[in-house]
Amino acid sequence: MKNRFLFPVLFLLAGVLHAQNTGAFLIPRQIYVGDQATLVLPLPASSQNSDVILTAGTFDTLPLDPYIDFHRIILERRTSGSRLMIEFTAFAAGSLTLPVIEIGGEYFTGLAITVNSILDRRSAPVLSGSALALAMPGTALMLYGSMAMIVIFILLLIWFAFKGKTVLGELWIKWKRRRLFITLMYTERRLYRALQKGIDKRLILDKLSDEFRNFLSILTGINCRAMTAREFKTLPHEHLSIQENNALFLENYFLRCDELRFSGINIEAQYIINLLDDLRFFITTKDKEEKEK
């Protein structure tokens, strides 16, 4: 009865002493944290050739360790010399002792491995120095140019929030007045060409009077369409960009135009040419005054 219990104990002790006294080696010789490696343990020759492979899918489970992940364990029994191969991955640095390996009815213990770390533990960790400036040509210009554009855009938004609407309103008024002068200049040239083509002179005079009155209504802000020729002399000088000599010019101009329109006599082309020349002179003078402002 005593001999039956004594035999397994002696067999386990023999396996332990064998694992501790034989020289196991690593493949590769030097491993780091996260490297997959194989620990090879040479064993005495066996009476017959056979292999025992222990994987995750076999009946016998792989040993568990918090710092070592075992992939496969192979026990090669050979008449010329056996060996134990343990494939694993270690996730901690330093000297690690493997748990008891049980495979093919044999137990192996006392196996240890040394795992290196890419970090130098002999010195305190310090922050690395600042990175070098980008050496690609044009990188600095692109970087600082983009930053400058962003700053300018933000400043423009702030400026627009306080003064943008007022400035845009003034620009809109100037653009409308400028377009007004251009339109009347175009009308003067168009009426001159119509006179050369022999179009009815009274129709040309009617168009000339209407377009000029519309121009003055927008320029002064006063309805000049229904005014008589003598009422132009009463236009306020200081407020409506119409000086005293301009008011006298307008009074005389529309008196001449209305006399030709309503006289009923044959109208000579030269009279209309004179009116168009005076209109061109007035527009040119006022346009120069607008630009000087």
PDB file of C-alpha atoms in Angstrom, residues 128-232:
ATOM      1  CA  SER A 128      12.198  63.910 -24.988  1.00  0.00           C
ATOM      2  CA  GLY A 129      13.397  67.184 -26.468  1.00  0.00           C
ATOM      3  CA  SER A 130      11.305  69.327 -28.750  1.00  0.00           C
ATOM      4  CA  ALA A 131      10.894  68.141 -32.309  1.00  0.00           C
ATOM      5  CA  LEU A 132      12.894  69.768 -35.033  1.00  0.00           C
ATOM      6  CA  ALA A 133      11.259  72.346 -37.251  1.00  0.00           C
ATOM      7  CA  LEU A 134       9.783  71.058 -40.481  1.00  0.00           C
ATOM      8  CA  ALA A 135      12.408  71.269 -43.174  1.00  0.00           C
ATOM      9  CA  MET A 136      10.141  70.928 -46.204  1.00  0.00           C
ATOM     10  CA  PRO A 137      10.424  74.049 -48.396  1.00  0.00           C
ATOM     11  CA  GLY A 138       7.398  76.319 -48.124  1.00  0.00           C
ATOM     12  CA  THR A 139       6.058  74.686 -44.964  1.00  0.00           C
ATOM     13  CA  ALA A 140       6.685  77.740 -42.782  1.00  0.00           C
ATOM     14  CA  LEU A 141       5.089  80.033 -45.369  1.00  0.00           C
ATOM     15  CA  MET A 142       2.040  77.806 -45.608  1.00  0.00           C
ATOM     16  CA  LEU A 143       1.722  77.472 -41.819  1.00  0.00           C
ATOM     17  CA  TYR A 144       2.166  81.131 -40.903  1.00  0.00           C
ATOM     18  CA  GLY A 145       0.231  82.266 -43.969  1.00  0.00           C
ATOM     19  CA  SER A 146      -2.749  80.156 -42.921  1.00  0.00           C
ATOM     20  CA  MET A 147      -2.574  81.547 -39.382  1.00  0.00           C
ATOM     21  CA  ALA A 148      -2.403  85.102 -40.724  1.00  0.00           C
ATOM     22  CA  MET A 149      -5.427  84.515 -42.962  1.00  0.00           C
ATOM     23  CA  ILE A 150      -7.428  83.181 -40.020  1.00  0.00           C
ATOM     24  CA  VAL A 151      -6.520  86.217 -37.898  1.00  0.00           C
ATOM     25  CA  ILE A 152      -7.409  88.600 -40.740  1.00  0.00           C
ATOM     26  CA  PHE A 153     -10.725  86.826 -41.268  1.00  0.00           C
ATOM     27  CA  ILE A 154     -11.599  87.135 -37.571  1.00  0.00           C
ATOM     28  CA  LEU A 155     -10.665  90.847 -37.586  1.00  0.00           C
ATOM     29  CA  LEU A 156     -12.831  91.395 -40.666  1.00  0.00           C
ATOM     30  CA  LEU A 157     -15.769  89.735 -38.919  1.00  0.00           C
ATOM     31  CA  ILE A 158     -15.314  92.004 -35.898  1.00  0.00           C
ATOM     32  CA  TRP A 159     -15.004  95.083 -38.138  1.00  0.00           C
ATOM     33  CA  PHE A 160     -18.086  94.114 -40.119  1.00  0.00           C
ATOM     34  CA  ALA A 161     -20.093  93.645 -36.928  1.00  0.00           C
ATOM     35  CA  PHE A 162     -19.433  97.274 -35.904  1.00  0.00           C
ATOM     36  CA  LYS A 163     -18.914  99.272 -39.116  1.00  0.00           C
ATOM     37  CA  GLY A 164     -19.438  96.929 -42.026  1.00  0.00           C
ATOM     38  CA  LYS A 165     -23.107  97.681 -42.623  1.00  0.00           C
ATOM     39  CA  THR A 166     -22.530 101.440 -42.620  1.00  0.00           C
ATOM     40  CA  VAL A 167     -19.618 101.224 -45.051  1.00  0.00           C
ATOM     41  CA  LEU A 168     -21.472  98.840 -47.340  1.00  0.00           C
ATOM     42  CA  GLY A 169     -24.470 101.162 -47.298  1.00  0.00           C
ATOM     43  CA  GLU A 170     -22.304 104.094 -48.357  1.00  0.00           C
ATOM     44  CA  LEU A 171     -20.695 102.030 -51.117  1.00  0.00           C
ATOM     45  CA  TRP A 172     -24.144 100.996 -52.336  1.00  0.00           C
ATOM     46  CA  ILE A 173     -25.245 104.641 -52.566  1.00  0.00           C
ATOM     47  CA  LYS A 174     -22.077 105.639 -54.433  1.00  0.00           C
ATOM     48  CA  TRP A 175     -22.522 102.757 -56.853  1.00  0.00           C
ATOM     49  CA  LYS A 176     -26.146 103.769 -57.549  1.00  0.00           C
ATOM     50  CA  ARG A 177     -25.142 107.389 -58.201  1.00  0.00           C
ATOM     51  CA  ARG A 178     -22.300 106.268 -60.447  1.00  0.00           C
ATOM     52  CA  ARG A 179     -24.661 104.046 -62.418  1.00  0.00           C
ATOM     53  CA  LEU A 180     -27.057 107.006 -62.688  1.00  0.00           C
ATOM     54  CA  PHE A 181     -24.428 109.134 -64.457  1.00  0.00           C
ATOM     55  CA  ILE A 182     -23.440 106.287 -66.767  1.00  0.00           C
ATOM     56  CA  THR A 183     -27.076 105.674 -67.720  1.00  0.00           C
ATOM     57  CA  LEU A 184     -27.705 109.317 -68.612  1.00  0.00           C
ATOM     58  CA  MET A 185     -24.458 109.479 -70.636  1.00  0.00           C
ATOM     59  CA  TYR A 186     -25.601 106.424 -72.570  1.00  0.00           C
ATOM     60  CA  THR A 187     -29.012 108.045 -73.121  1.00  0.00           C
ATOM     61  CA  GLU A 188     -27.390 111.194 -74.522  1.00  0.00           C
ATOM     62  CA  ARG A 189     -25.400 109.175 -77.086  1.00  0.00           C
ATOM     63  CA  ARG A 190     -28.446 107.103 -78.009  1.00  0.00           C
ATOM     64  CA  LEU A 191     -30.574 110.216 -78.635  1.00  0.00           C
ATOM     65  CA  TYR A 192     -27.797 111.701 -80.771  1.00  0.00           C
ATOM     66  CA  ARG A 193     -27.763 108.565 -82.960  1.00  0.00           C
ATOM     67  CA  ALA A 194     -31.569 108.636 -83.164  1.00  0.00           C
ATOM     68  CA  LEU A 195     -31.397 112.256 -84.424  1.00  0.00           C
ATOM     69  CA  GLN A 196     -28.961 111.223 -87.160  1.00  0.00           C
ATOM     70  CA  LYS A 197     -31.306 108.434 -88.231  1.00  0.00           C
ATOM     71  CA  GLY A 198     -34.120 110.950 -88.798  1.00  0.00           C
ATOM     72  CA  ILE A 199     -36.423 109.902 -85.943  1.00  0.00           C
ATOM     73  CA  ASP A 200     -39.183 112.410 -85.030  1.00  0.00           C
ATOM     74  CA  LYS A 201     -37.505 115.332 -83.279  1.00  0.00           C
ATOM     75  CA  ARG A 202     -40.369 115.885 -80.802  1.00  0.00           C
ATOM     76  CA  LEU A 203     -40.086 112.246 -79.648  1.00  0.00           C
ATOM     77  CA  ILE A 204     -36.377 112.815 -79.069  1.00  0.00           C
ATOM     78  CA  LEU A 205     -37.123 115.991 -77.070  1.00  0.00           C
ATOM     79  CA  ASP A 206     -39.767 114.204 -74.982  1.00  0.00           C
ATOM     80  CA  LYS A 207     -37.318 111.404 -74.191  1.00  0.00           C
ATOM     81  CA  LEU A 208     -34.574 113.912 -73.402  1.00  0.00           C
ATOM     82  CA  SER A 209     -36.780 115.862 -70.981  1.00  0.00           C
ATOM     83  CA  ASP A 210     -38.094 112.727 -69.215  1.00  0.00           C
ATOM     84  CA  GLU A 211     -34.677 111.092 -68.764  1.00  0.00           C
ATOM     85  CA  PHE A 212     -33.040 114.310 -67.534  1.00  0.00           C
ATOM     86  CA  ARG A 213     -35.846 114.923 -65.025  1.00  0.00           C
ATOM     87  CA  ASN A 214     -35.584 111.328 -63.748  1.00  0.00           C
ATOM     88  CA  PHE A 215     -31.843 111.816 -63.300  1.00  0.00           C
ATOM     89  CA  LEU A 216     -32.358 115.030 -61.316  1.00  0.00           C
ATOM     90  CA  SER A 217     -35.050 113.420 -59.148  1.00  0.00           C
ATOM     91  CA  ILE A 218     -32.662 110.678 -58.017  1.00  0.00           C
ATOM     92  CA  LEU A 219     -29.711 113.046 -57.677  1.00  0.00           C
ATOM     93  CA  THR A 220     -31.539 115.637 -55.553  1.00  0.00           C
ATOM     94  CA  GLY A 221     -34.136 113.493 -53.822  1.00  0.00           C
ATOM     95  CA  ILE A 222     -36.915 115.847 -55.051  1.00  0.00           C
ATOM     96  CA  ASN A 223     -39.578 114.890 -57.580  1.00  0.00           C
ATOM     97  CA  CYS A 224     -38.484 116.901 -60.640  1.00  0.00           C
ATOM     98  CA  ARG A 225     -40.792 115.137 -63.097  1.00  0.00           C
ATOM     99  CA  ALA A 226     -43.765 117.482 -62.568  1.00  0.00           C
ATOM    100  CA  MET A 227     -41.782 120.686 -62.030  1.00  0.00           C
ATOM    101  CA  THR A 228     -41.979 123.614 -64.460  1.00  0.00           C
ATOM    102  CA  ALA A 229     -38.822 125.062 -65.916  1.00  0.00           C
ATOM    103  CA  ARG A 230     -38.914 128.116 -63.614  1.00  0.00           C
ATOM    104  CA  GLU A 231     -39.298 125.949 -60.487  1.00  0.00           C
ATOM    105  CA  PHE A 232     -35.810 124.540 -60.974  1.00  0.00           C
TER     106      PHE A 232
END
